[in-house]
CSV table of C-alpha atoms in Angstrom, one decimal:
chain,number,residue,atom,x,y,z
A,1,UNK,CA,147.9,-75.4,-58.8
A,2,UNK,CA,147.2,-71.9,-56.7
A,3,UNK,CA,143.6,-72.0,-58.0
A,4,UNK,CA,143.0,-76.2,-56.8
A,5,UNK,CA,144.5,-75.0,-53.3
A,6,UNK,CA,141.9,-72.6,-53.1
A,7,UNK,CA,139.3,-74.5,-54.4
A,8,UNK,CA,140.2,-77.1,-51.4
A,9,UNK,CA,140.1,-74.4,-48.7
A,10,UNK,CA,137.1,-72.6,-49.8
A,11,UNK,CA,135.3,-76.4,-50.2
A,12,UNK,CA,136.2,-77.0,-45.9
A,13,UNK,CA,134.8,-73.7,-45.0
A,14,UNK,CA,131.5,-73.9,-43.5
A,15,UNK,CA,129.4,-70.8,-43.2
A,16,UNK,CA,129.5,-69.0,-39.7
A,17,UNK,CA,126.1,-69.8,-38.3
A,18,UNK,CA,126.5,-73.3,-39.1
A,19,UNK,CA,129.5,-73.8,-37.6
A,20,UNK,CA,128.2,-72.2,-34.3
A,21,UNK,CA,125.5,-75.0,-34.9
A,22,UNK,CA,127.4,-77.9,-35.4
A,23,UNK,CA,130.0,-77.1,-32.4
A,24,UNK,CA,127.0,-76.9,-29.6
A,25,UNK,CA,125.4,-80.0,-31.0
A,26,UNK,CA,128.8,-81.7,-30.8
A,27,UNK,CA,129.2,-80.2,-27.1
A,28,UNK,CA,126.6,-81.7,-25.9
A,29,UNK,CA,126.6,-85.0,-27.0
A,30,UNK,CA,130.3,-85.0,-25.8
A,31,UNK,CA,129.5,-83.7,-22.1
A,32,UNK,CA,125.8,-85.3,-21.6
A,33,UNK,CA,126.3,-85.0,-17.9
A,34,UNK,CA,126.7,-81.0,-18.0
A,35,UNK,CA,122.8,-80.9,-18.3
A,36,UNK,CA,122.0,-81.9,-15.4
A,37,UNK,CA,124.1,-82.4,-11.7
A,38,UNK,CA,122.9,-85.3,-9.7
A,39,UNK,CA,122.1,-84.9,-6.1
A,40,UNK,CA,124.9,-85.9,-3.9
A,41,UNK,CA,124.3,-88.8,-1.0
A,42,UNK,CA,124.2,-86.5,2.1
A,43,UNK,CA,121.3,-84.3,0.0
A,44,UNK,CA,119.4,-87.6,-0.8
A,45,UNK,CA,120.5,-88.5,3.3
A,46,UNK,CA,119.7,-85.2,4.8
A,47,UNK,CA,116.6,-84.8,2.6
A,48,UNK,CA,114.9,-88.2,3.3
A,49,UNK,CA,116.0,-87.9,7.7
A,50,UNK,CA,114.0,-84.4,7.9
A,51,UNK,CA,110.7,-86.0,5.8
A,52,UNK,CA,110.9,-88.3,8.6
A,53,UNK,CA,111.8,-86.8,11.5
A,54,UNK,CA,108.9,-83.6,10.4
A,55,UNK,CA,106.3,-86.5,10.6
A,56,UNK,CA,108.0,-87.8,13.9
A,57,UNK,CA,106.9,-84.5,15.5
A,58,UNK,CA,103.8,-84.0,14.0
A,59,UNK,CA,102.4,-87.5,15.1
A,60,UNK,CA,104.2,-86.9,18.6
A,61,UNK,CA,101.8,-83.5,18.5
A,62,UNK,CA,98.8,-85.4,17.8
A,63,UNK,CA,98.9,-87.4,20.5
A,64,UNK,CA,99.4,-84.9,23.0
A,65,UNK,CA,97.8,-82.6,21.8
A,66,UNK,CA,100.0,-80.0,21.7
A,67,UNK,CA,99.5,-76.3,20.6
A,68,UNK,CA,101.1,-74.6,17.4
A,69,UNK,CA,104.5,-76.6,17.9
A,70,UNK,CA,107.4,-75.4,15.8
A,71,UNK,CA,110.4,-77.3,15.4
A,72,UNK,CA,114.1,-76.9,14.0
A,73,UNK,CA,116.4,-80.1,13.4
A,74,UNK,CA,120.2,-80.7,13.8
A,75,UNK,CA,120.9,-83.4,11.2
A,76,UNK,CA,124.4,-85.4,12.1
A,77,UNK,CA,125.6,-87.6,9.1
A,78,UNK,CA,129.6,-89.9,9.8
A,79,UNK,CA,132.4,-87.8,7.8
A,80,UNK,CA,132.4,-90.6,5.3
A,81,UNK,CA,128.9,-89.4,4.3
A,82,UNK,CA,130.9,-86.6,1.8
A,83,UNK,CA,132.7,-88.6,-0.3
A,84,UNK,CA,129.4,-91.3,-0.9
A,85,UNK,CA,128.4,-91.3,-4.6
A,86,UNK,CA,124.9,-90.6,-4.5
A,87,UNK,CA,122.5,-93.7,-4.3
A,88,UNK,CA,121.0,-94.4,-8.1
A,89,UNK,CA,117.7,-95.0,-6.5
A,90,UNK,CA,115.6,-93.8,-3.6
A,91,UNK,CA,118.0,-94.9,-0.1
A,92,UNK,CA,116.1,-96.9,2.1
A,93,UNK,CA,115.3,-95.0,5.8
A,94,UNK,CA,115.0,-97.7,8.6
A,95,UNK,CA,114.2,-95.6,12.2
A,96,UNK,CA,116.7,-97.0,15.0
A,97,UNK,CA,115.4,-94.6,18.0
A,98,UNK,CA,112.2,-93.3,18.0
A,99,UNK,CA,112.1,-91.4,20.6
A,100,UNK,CA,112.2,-87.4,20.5
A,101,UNK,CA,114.1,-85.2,20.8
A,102,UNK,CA,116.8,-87.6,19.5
A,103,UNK,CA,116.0,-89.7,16.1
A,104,UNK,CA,118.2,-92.5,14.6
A,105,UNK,CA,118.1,-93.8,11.2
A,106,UNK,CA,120.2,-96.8,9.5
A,107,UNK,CA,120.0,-95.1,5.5
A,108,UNK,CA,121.0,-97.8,3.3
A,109,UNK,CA,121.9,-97.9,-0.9
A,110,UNK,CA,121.3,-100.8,-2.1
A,111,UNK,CA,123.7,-102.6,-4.7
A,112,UNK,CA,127.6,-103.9,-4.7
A,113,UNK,CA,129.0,-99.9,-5.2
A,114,UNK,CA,126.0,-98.9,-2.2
A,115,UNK,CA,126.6,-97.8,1.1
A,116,UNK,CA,125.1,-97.8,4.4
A,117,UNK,CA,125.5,-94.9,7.1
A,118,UNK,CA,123.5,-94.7,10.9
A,119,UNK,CA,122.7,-90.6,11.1
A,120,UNK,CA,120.9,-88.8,14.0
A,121,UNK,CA,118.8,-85.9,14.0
A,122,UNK,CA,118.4,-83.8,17.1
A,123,UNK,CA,114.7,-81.4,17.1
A,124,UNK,CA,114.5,-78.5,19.0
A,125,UNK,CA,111.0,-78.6,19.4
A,126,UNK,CA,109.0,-74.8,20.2
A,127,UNK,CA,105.4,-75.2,22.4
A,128,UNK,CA,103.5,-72.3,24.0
A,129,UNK,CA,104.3,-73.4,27.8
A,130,UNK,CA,103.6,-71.4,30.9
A,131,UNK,CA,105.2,-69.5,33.3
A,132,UNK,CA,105.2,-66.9,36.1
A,133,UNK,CA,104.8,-63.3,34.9
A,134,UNK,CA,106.6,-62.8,37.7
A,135,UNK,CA,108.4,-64.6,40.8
A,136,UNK,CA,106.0,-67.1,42.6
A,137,UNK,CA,106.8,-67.5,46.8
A,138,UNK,CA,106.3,-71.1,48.1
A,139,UNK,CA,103.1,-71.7,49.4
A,140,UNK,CA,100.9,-68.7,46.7
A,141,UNK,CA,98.1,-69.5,45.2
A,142,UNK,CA,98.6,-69.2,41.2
A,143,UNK,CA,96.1,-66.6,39.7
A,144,UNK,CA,95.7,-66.2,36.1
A,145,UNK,CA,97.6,-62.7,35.9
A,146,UNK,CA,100.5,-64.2,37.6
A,147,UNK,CA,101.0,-66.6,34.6
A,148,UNK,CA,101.9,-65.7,31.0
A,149,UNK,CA,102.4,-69.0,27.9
A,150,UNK,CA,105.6,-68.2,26.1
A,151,UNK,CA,107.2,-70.0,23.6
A,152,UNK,CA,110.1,-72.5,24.8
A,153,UNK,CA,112.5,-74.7,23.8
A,154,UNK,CA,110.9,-78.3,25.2
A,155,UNK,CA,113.8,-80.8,23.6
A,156,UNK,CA,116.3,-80.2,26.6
A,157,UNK,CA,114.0,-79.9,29.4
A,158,UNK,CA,113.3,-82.3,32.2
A,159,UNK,CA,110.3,-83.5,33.9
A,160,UNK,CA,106.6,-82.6,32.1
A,161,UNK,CA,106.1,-79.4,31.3
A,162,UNK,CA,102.0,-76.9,32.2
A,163,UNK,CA,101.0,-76.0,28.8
A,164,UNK,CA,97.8,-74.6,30.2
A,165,UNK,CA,96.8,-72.4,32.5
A,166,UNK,CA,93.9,-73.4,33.8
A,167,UNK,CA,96.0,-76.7,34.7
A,168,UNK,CA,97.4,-74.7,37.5
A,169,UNK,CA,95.1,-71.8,38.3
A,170,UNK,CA,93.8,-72.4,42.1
A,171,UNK,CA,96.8,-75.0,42.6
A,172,UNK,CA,99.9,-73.7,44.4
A,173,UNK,CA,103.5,-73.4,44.7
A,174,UNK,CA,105.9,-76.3,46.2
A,175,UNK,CA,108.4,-73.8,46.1
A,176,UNK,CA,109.4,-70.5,44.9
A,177,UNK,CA,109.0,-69.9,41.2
A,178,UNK,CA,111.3,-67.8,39.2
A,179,UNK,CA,109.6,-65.5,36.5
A,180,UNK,CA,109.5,-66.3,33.0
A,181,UNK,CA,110.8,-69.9,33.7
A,182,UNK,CA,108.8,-72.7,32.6
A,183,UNK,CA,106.1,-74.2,35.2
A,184,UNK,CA,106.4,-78.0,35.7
A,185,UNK,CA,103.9,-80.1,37.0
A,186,UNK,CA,105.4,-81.4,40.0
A,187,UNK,CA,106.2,-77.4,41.0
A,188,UNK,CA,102.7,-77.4,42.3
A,189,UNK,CA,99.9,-79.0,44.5
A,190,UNK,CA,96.9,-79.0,45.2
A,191,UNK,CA,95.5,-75.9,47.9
A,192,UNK,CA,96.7,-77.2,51.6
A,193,UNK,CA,92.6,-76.9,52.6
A,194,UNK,CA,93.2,-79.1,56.3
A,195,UNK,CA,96.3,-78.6,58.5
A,196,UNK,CA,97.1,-81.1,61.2
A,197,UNK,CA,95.0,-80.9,64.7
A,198,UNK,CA,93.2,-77.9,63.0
A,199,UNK,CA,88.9,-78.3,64.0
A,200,UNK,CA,87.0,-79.0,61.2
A,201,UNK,CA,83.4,-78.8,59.8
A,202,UNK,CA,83.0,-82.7,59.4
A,203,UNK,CA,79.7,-83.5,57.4
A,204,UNK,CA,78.1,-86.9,57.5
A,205,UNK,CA,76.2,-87.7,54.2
A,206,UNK,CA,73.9,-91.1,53.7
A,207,UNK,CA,72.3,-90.5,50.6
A,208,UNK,CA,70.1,-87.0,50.3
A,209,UNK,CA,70.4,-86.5,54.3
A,210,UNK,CA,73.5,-85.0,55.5
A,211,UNK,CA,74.3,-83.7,59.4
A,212,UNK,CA,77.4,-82.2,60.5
A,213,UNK,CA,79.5,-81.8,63.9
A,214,UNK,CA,82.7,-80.1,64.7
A,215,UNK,CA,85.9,-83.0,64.2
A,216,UNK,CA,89.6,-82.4,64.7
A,217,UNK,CA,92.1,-83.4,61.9
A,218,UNK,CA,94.6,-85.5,62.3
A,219,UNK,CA,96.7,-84.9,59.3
A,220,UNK,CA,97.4,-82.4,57.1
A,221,UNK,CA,94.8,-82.4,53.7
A,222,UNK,CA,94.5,-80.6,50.2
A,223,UNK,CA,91.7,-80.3,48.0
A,224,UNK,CA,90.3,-83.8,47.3
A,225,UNK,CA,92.5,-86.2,49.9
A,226,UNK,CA,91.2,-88.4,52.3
A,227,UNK,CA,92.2,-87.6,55.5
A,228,UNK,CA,92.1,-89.3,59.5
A,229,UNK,CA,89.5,-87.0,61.3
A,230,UNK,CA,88.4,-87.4,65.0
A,231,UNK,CA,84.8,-87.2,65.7
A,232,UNK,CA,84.6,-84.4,68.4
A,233,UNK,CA,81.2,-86.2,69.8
A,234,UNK,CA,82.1,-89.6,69.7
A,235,UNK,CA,85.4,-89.6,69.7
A,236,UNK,CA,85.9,-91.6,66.7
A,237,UNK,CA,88.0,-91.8,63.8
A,238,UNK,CA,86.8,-91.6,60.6
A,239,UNK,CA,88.2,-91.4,56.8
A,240,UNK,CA,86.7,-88.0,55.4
A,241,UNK,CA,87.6,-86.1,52.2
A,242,UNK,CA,88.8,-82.4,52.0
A,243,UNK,CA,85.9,-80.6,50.1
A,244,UNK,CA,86.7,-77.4,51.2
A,245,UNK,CA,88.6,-75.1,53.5
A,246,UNK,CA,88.0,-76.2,56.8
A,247,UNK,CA,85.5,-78.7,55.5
A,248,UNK,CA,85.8,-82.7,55.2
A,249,UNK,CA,83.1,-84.9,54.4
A,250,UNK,CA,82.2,-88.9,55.2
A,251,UNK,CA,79.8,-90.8,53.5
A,252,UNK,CA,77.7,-93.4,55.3
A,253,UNK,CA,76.2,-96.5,54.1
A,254,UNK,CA,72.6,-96.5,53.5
């Protein structure tokens, strides 16, 4: 009866190494989903919003042409995002505002058990822009030494940014400039070439002849504006355009 209990016990044990086998295999067809951990809905969310928002900017730099942008994104998903199940197939993206630095997008699962959640990215978007090396007194004449491009934030600024320099070399300052701020286009104008009731060099052109006389301006002028001058021989007035300092120019009719 000893020797048949035995027998039983030594007939269940299975050698070491196979046992080690047998228990893994067992494992893993008892926990299949240890193998592999599916991504959660705000990874597929966040992942899918930054493809999208990366090709935003880089068309949006295309068409302006802009110079080695770099940009960072802000990604804000609804609280409910966290306890989504992820989406068994590829969400679908739908863009709700376009327009940069703020994006929208409506990110929909499909399916009874799906979900749909409306999540905004926010780019900070880097450009080369310029700005005064140092500080710029109303009325200066920007030089090319007195202008540096540095890198700047562009997402939170107002009103269109100079992001070249020889866009405002010559042109001058509406009003005082502060150094290393960025330059916008409507900080400066045009040279003031003509001040009001100053005498003037006005040329008469009609074709390849051109004769000039002495005129008086009636209004102030900068490089390229037609201004009122008086014609100091005849006493008329005539439209002329600011070609240079102190010099305004009428065409006649041939």
């Amino acid at each position: 009866m000893k020797n048949d209990r035995l027998k039983r016990k030594a007939f269940f044990r299975l050698p070491f190494p196979l046992a080690e086998t047998l228990t893994a295999a067992l494992l893993l067809l008892t926990f299949p989903a240890c193998a592999a951990v599916a991504d959660s809905a705000r990874q597929q969310i966040n992942n899918g919003v930054l493809k999208l928002a990366e090709q935003a900017v880089k068309a949006e730099a295309a068409q302006k042409q802009w110079a080695d942008p770099h940009s960072r994104f802000n990604v804000f998903m609804p609280a409910a995002v966290a306890s989504a199940a992820p989406c068994p197939q590829p969400p679908i993206f739908t863009a709700s505002a376009k327009t940069l630095p703020r994006l929208g997008y409506s990110v929909l699962c499909p399916g009874v058990a799906g979900w749909r959640f409306t999540v905004t990215v926010k780019a900070d978007i880097y450009l080369p822009v310029v700005m005064p090396a140092r500080a710029i007194e109303r009325g200066e004449t920007l030089s090319a030494d007195a202008l540096v491009l540095k890198k700047f934030n562009i997402s939170n600024q107002r009103g269109e940014l100079v992001m070249k320099m020889e866009d405002v070399v010559g042109l001058t300052a509406r009003h005082a400039l502060r150094a290393y701020a960025p330059v916008k286009v409507n900080d400066v104008d045009r040279p003031l070439w003509v001040k009001r009731d100053q005498e003037v060099t006005l040329v008469s052109r009609s074709g390849e002849i051109s004769a000039q006389t002495s005129g008086l301006a009636l209004k102030n002028g900068r490089q390229g504006e037609v201004i009122k001058v008086q014609n100091a021989s005849s006493q008329r007035v005539v439209s002329a355009t600011v070609e240079a300092p102190g010099v305004v120019v009428t065409t006649v009719a041939q």
